mmCIF file of C-alpha atoms in Angstrom:
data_model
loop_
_atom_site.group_PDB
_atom_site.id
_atom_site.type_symbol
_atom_site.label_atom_id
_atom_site.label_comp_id
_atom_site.label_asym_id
_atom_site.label_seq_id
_atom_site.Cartn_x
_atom_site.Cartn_y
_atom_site.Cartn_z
ATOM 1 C CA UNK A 7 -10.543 -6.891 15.164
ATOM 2 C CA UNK A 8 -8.237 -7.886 12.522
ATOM 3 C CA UNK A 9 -9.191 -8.588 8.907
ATOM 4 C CA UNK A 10 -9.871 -12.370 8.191
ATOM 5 C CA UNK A 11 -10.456 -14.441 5.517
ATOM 6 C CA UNK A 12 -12.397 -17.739 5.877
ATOM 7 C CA UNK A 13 -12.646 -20.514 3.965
ATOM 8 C CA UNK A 14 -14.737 -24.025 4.119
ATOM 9 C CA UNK A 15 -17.041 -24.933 7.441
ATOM 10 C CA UNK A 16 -15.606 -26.460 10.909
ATOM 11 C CA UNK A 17 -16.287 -30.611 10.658
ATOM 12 C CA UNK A 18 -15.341 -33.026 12.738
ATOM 13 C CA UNK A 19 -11.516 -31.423 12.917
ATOM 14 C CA UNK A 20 -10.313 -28.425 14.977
ATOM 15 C CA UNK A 21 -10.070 -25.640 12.713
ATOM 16 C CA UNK A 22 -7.364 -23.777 11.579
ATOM 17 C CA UNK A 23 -5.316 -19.872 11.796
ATOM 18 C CA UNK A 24 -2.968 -18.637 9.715
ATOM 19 C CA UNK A 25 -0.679 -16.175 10.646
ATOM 20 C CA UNK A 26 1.288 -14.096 8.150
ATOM 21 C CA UNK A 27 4.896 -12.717 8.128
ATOM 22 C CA UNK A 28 5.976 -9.558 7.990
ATOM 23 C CA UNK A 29 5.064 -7.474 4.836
ATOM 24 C CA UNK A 30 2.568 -10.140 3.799
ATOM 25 C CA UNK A 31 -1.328 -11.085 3.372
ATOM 26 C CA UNK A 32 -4.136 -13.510 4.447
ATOM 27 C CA UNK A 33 -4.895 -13.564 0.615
ATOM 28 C CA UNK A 34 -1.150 -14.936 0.013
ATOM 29 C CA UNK A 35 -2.141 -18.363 1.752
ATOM 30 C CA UNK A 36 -5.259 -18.276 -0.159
ATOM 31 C CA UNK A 37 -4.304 -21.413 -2.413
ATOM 32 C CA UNK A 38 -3.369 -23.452 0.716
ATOM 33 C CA UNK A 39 -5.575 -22.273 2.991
ATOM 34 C CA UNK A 40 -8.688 -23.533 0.358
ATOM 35 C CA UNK A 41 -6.818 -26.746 -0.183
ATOM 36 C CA UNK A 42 -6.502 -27.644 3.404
ATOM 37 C CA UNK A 43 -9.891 -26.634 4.276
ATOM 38 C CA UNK A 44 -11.728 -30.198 2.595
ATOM 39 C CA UNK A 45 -11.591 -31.171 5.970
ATOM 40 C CA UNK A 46 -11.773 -28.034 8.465
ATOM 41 C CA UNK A 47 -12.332 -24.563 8.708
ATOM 42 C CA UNK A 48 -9.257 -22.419 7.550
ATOM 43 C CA UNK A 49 -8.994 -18.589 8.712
ATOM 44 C CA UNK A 50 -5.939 -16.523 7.349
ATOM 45 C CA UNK A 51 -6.091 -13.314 9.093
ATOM 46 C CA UNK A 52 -4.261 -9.786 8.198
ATOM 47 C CA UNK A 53 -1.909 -8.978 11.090
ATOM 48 C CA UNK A 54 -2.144 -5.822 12.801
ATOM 49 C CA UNK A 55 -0.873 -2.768 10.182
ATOM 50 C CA UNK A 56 -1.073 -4.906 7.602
ATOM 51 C CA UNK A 57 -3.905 -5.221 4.732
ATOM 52 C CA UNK A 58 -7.342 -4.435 5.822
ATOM 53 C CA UNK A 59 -6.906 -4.748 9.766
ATOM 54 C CA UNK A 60 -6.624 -1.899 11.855
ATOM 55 C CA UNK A 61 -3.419 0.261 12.098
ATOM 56 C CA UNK A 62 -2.077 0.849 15.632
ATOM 57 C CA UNK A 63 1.333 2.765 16.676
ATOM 58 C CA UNK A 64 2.302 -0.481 18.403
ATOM 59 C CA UNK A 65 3.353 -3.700 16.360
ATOM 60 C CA UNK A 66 5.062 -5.940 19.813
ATOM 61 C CA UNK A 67 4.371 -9.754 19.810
ATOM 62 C CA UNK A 68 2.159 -9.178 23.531
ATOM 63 C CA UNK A 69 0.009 -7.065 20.646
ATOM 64 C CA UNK A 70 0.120 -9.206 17.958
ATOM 65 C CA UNK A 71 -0.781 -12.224 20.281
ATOM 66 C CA UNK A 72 -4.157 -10.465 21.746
ATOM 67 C CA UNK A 73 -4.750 -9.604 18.136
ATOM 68 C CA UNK A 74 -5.111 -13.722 17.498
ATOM 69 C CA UNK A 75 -6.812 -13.874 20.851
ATOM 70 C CA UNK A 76 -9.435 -11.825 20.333
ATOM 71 C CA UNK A 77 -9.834 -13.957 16.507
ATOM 72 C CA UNK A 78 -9.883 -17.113 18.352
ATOM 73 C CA UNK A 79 -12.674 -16.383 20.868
ATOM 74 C CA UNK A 80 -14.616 -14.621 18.501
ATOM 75 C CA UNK A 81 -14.656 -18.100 16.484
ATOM 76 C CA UNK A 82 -14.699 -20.285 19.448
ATOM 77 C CA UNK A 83 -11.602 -21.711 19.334
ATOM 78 C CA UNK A 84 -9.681 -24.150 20.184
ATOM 79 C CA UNK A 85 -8.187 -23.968 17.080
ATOM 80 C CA UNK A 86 -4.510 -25.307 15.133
ATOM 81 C CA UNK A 87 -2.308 -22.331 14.682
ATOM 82 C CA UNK A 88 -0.273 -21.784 11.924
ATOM 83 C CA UNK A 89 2.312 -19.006 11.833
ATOM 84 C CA UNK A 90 5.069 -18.078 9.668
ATOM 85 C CA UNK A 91 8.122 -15.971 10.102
ATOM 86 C CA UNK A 92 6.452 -13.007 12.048
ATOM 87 C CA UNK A 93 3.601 -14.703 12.246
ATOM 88 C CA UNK A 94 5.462 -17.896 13.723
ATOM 89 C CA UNK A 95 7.212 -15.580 16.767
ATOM 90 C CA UNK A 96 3.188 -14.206 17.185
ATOM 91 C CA UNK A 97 1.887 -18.022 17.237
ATOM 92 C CA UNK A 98 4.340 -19.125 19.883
ATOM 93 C CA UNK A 99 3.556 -16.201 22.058
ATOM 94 C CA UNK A 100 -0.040 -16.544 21.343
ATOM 95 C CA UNK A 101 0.477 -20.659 22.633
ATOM 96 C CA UNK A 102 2.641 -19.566 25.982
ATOM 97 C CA UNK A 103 0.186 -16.497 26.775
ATOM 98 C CA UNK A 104 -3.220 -18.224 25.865
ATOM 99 C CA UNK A 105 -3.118 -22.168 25.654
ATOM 100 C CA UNK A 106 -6.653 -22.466 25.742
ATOM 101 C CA UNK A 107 -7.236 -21.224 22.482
ATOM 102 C CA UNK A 108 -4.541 -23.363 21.309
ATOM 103 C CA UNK A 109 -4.982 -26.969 19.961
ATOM 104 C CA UNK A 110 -1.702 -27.415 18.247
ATOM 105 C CA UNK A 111 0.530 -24.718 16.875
ATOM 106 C CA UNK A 112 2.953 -24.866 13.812
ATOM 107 C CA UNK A 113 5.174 -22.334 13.216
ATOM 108 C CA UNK A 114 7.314 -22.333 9.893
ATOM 109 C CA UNK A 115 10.944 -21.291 9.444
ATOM 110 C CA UNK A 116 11.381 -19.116 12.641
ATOM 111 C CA UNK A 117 12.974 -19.631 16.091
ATOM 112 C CA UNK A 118 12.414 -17.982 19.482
ATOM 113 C CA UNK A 119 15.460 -16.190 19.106
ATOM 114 C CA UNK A 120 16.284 -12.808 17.884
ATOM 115 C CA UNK A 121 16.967 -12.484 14.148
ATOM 116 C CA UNK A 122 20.154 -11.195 12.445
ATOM 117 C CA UNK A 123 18.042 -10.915 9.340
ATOM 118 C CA UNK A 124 16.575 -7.006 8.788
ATOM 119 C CA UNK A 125 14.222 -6.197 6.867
ATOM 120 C CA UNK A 126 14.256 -1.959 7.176
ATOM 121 C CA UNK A 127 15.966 -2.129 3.977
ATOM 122 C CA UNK A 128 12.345 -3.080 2.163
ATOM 123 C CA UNK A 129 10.695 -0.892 4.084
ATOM 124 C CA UNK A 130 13.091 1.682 2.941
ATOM 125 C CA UNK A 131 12.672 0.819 -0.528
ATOM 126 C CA UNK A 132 8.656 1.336 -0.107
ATOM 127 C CA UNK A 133 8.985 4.648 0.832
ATOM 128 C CA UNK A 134 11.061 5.573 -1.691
ATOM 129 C CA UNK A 135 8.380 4.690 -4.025
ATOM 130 C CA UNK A 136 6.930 7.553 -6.255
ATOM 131 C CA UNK A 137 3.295 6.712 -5.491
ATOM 132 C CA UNK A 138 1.774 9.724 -7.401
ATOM 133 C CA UNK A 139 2.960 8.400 -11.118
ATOM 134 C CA UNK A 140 1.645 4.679 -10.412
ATOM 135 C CA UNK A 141 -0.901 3.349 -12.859
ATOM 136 C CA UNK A 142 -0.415 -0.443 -11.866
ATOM 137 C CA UNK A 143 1.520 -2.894 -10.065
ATOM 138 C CA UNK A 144 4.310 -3.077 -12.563
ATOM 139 C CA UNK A 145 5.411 1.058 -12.491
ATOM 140 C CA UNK A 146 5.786 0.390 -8.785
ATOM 141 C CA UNK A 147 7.891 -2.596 -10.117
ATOM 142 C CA UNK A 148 10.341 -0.684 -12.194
ATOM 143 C CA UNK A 149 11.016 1.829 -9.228
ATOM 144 C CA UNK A 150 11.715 -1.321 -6.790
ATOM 145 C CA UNK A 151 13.799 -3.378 -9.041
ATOM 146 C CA UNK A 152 17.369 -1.459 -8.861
ATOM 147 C CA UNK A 153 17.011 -1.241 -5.039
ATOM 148 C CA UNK A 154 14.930 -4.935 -4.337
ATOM 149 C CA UNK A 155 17.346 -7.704 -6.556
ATOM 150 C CA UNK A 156 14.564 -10.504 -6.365
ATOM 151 C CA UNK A 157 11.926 -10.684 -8.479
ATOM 152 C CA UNK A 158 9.978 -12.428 -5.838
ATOM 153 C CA UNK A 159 9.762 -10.626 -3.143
ATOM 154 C CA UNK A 160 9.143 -7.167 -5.801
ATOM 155 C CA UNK A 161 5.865 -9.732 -7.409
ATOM 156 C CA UNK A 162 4.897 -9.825 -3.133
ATOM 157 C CA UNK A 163 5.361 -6.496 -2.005
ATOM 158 C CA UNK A 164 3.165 -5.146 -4.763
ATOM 159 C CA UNK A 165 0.520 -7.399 -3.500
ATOM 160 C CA UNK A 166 0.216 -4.641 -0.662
ATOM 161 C CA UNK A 167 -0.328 -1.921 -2.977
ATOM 162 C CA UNK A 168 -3.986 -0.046 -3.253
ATOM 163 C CA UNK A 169 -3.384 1.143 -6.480
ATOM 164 C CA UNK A 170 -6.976 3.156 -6.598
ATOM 165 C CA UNK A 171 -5.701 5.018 -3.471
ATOM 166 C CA UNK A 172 -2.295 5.167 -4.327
ATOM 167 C CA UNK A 173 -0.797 3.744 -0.740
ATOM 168 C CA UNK A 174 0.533 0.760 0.741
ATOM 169 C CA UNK A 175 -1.604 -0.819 2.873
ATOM 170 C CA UNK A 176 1.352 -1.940 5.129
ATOM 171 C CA UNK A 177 2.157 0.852 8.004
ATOM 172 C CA UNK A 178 5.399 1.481 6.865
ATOM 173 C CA UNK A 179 6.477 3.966 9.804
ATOM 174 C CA UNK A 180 5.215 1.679 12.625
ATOM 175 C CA UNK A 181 7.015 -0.856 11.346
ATOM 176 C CA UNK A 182 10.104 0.831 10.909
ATOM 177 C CA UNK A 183 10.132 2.188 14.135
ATOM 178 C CA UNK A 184 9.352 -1.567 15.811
ATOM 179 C CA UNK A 185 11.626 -3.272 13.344
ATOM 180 C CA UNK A 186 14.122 -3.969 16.601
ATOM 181 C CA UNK A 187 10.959 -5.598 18.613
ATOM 182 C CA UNK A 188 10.073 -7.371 15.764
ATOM 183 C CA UNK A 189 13.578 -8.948 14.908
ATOM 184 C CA UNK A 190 13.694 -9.943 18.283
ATOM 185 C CA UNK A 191 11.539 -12.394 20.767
ATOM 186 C CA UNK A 192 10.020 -10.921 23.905
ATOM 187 C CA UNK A 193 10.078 -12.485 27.001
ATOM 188 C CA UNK A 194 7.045 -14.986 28.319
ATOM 189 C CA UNK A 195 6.859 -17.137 30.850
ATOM 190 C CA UNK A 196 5.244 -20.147 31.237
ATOM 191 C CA UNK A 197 5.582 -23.968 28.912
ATOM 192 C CA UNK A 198 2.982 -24.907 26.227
ATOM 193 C CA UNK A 199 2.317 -28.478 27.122
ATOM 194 C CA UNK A 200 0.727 -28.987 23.740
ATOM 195 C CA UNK A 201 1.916 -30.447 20.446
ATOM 196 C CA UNK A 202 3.938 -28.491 18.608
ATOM 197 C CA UNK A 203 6.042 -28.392 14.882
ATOM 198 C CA UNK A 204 8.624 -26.493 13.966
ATOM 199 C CA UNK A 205 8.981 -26.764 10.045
ATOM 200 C CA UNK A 206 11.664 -25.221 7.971
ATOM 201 C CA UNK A 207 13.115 -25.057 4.738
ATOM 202 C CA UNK A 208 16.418 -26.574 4.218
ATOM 203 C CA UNK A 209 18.219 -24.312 2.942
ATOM 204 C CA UNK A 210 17.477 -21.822 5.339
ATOM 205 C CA UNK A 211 19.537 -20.492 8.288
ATOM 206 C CA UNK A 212 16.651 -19.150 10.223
ATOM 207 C CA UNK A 213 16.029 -22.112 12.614
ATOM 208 C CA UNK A 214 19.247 -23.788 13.717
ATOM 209 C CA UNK A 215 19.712 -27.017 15.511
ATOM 210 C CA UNK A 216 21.613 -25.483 18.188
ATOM 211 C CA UNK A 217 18.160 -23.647 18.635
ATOM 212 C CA UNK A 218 16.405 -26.572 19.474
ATOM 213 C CA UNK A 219 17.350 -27.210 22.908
ATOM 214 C CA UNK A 220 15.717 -23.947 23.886
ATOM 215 C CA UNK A 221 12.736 -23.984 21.980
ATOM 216 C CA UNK A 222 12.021 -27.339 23.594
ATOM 217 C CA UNK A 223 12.522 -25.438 27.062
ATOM 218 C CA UNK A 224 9.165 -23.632 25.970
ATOM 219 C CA UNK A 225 7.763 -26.145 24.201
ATOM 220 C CA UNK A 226 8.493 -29.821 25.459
ATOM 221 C CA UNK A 227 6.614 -31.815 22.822
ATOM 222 C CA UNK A 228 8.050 -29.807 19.840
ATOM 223 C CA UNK A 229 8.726 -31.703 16.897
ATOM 224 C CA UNK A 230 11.196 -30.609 14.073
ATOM 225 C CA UNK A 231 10.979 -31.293 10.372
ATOM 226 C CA UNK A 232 12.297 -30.046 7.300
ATOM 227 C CA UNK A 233 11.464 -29.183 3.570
ATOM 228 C CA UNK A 234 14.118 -30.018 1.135
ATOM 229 C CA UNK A 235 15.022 -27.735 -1.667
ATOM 230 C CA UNK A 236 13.063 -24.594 0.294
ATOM 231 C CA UNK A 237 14.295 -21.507 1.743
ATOM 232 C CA UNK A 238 12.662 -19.259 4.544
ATOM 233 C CA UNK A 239 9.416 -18.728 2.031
ATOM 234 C CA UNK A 240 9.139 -22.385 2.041
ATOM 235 C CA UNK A 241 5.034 -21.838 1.786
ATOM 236 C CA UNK A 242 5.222 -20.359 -1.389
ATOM 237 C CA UNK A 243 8.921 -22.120 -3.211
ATOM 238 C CA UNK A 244 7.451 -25.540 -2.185
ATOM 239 C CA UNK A 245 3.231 -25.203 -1.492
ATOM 240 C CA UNK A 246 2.675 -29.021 -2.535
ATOM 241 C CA UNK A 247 5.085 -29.937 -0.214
ATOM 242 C CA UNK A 248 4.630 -27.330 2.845
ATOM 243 C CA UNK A 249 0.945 -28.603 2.235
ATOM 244 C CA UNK A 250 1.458 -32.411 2.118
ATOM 245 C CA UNK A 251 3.812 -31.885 5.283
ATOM 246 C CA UNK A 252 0.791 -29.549 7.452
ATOM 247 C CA UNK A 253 -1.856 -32.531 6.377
ATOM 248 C CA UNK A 254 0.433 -35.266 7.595
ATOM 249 C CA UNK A 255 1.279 -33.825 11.006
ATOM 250 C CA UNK A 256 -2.265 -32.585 11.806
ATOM 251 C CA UNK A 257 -3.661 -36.143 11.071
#
């Protein structure tokens, strides 16, 4: 079962998941995911290959799906799902494949479409990685910074770095070798016939409105809502905001 982090008990509201992106952490939606549990349980899980879950050769969204699945009845869902990116493309399927366990799903800054946006290049840039001369998080720094231009996303990667083992904890080949299945969105039949948000950040290109039309075809009720000033990591460039926004729509 996958790694999860929990935080705060289940009250009177449904609890909620948190799905990660690709290349990320439960522990990265630590700050929110203790802020927004004052009133509900919050679980942030590691996705398959990722952190301290289980590594399998298969990384598909069918996968990643049953992965939540098995969370959610091992908790006793129903609960709110909350995906992002990767983990927004897992929530959906989760919602179409398993409604049950679904009360209402967000997923932030991602579509049901296939993405244009590759990511091999990072994973590229991992492997090139001298892990036998690494003494903390900022050597590994220095290696990434001519080949990674944004300081950001160096400061996250290195978040997946056991630096007493020297390895990522990230299955860099699986991923590579899914990276197509992972860009993409597989096909699912079936409507979820509950509530449903689509938030993004402004300034990013990853949900368009000409996408709306067919992610309404899966999901009738969606709603759509933006952040201004944020980009596709609109969880971490705006958290006051992305929380204010989650806390509005679930009350």
């Amino acid at each position: 079962m996958l790694n999860r982090i929990e935080h705060g008990t289940r009250t009177g509201e449904p609890g909620l998941l948190i799905a990660h992106g690709l290349y990320g952490l439960a522990r990265n939606w630590g700050v929110i995911a203790k802020r927004l549990s004052d009133s509900r349980k919050v679980v942030a899980v590691d996705m398959r290959n990722h952190g301290l879950s289980p590594w399998f050769k298969t990384h598909s969204y069918h996968d990643m799906a049953a992965d939540l699945a098995e969370v959610l009845t091992a908790l006793e869902g129903p609960y709110d799902v909350l995906g992002h990116s990767m983990g927004g493309k897992a929530a959906m399927v989760l919602a179409l494949t398993r409604p049950e366990l679904v009360n209402r799903v967000i997923v932030a800054d991602i579509a049901r479409v296939a993405s244009s946006h590759t990511q091999i290049q990072y994973i590229e840039a991992m492997k090139a990685v001298d892990l036998s001369r690494i003494e903390k998080r900022s050597d590994v720094a220095e290696q990434l910074a001519p080949v990674v231009d944004d300081p950001t996303l160096i400061s996250f990667f290195t978040q997946s770095l056991d630096i007493k083992e020297k390895r990522w904890r990230l299955n860099l080949d699986v991923l590579a070798a899914e990276m197509p299945g992972i860009l993409s969105f597989p096909e699912v039949s079936g409507r979820y016939e509950g509530p449903a948000l689509f938030l993004s950040g402004a300034n990013s290109d990853y949900v368009k409105p000409e996408y709306r039309s067919d992610i309404k075809d899966l999901f009738p009720k969606a709603q759509f809502a933006k952040i201004p000033g944020a980009g596709h990591w609109l969880h971490a460039e705006k958290p006051r905001e992305f929380e204010a926004a989650i806390r509005v729509w679930l009350g």
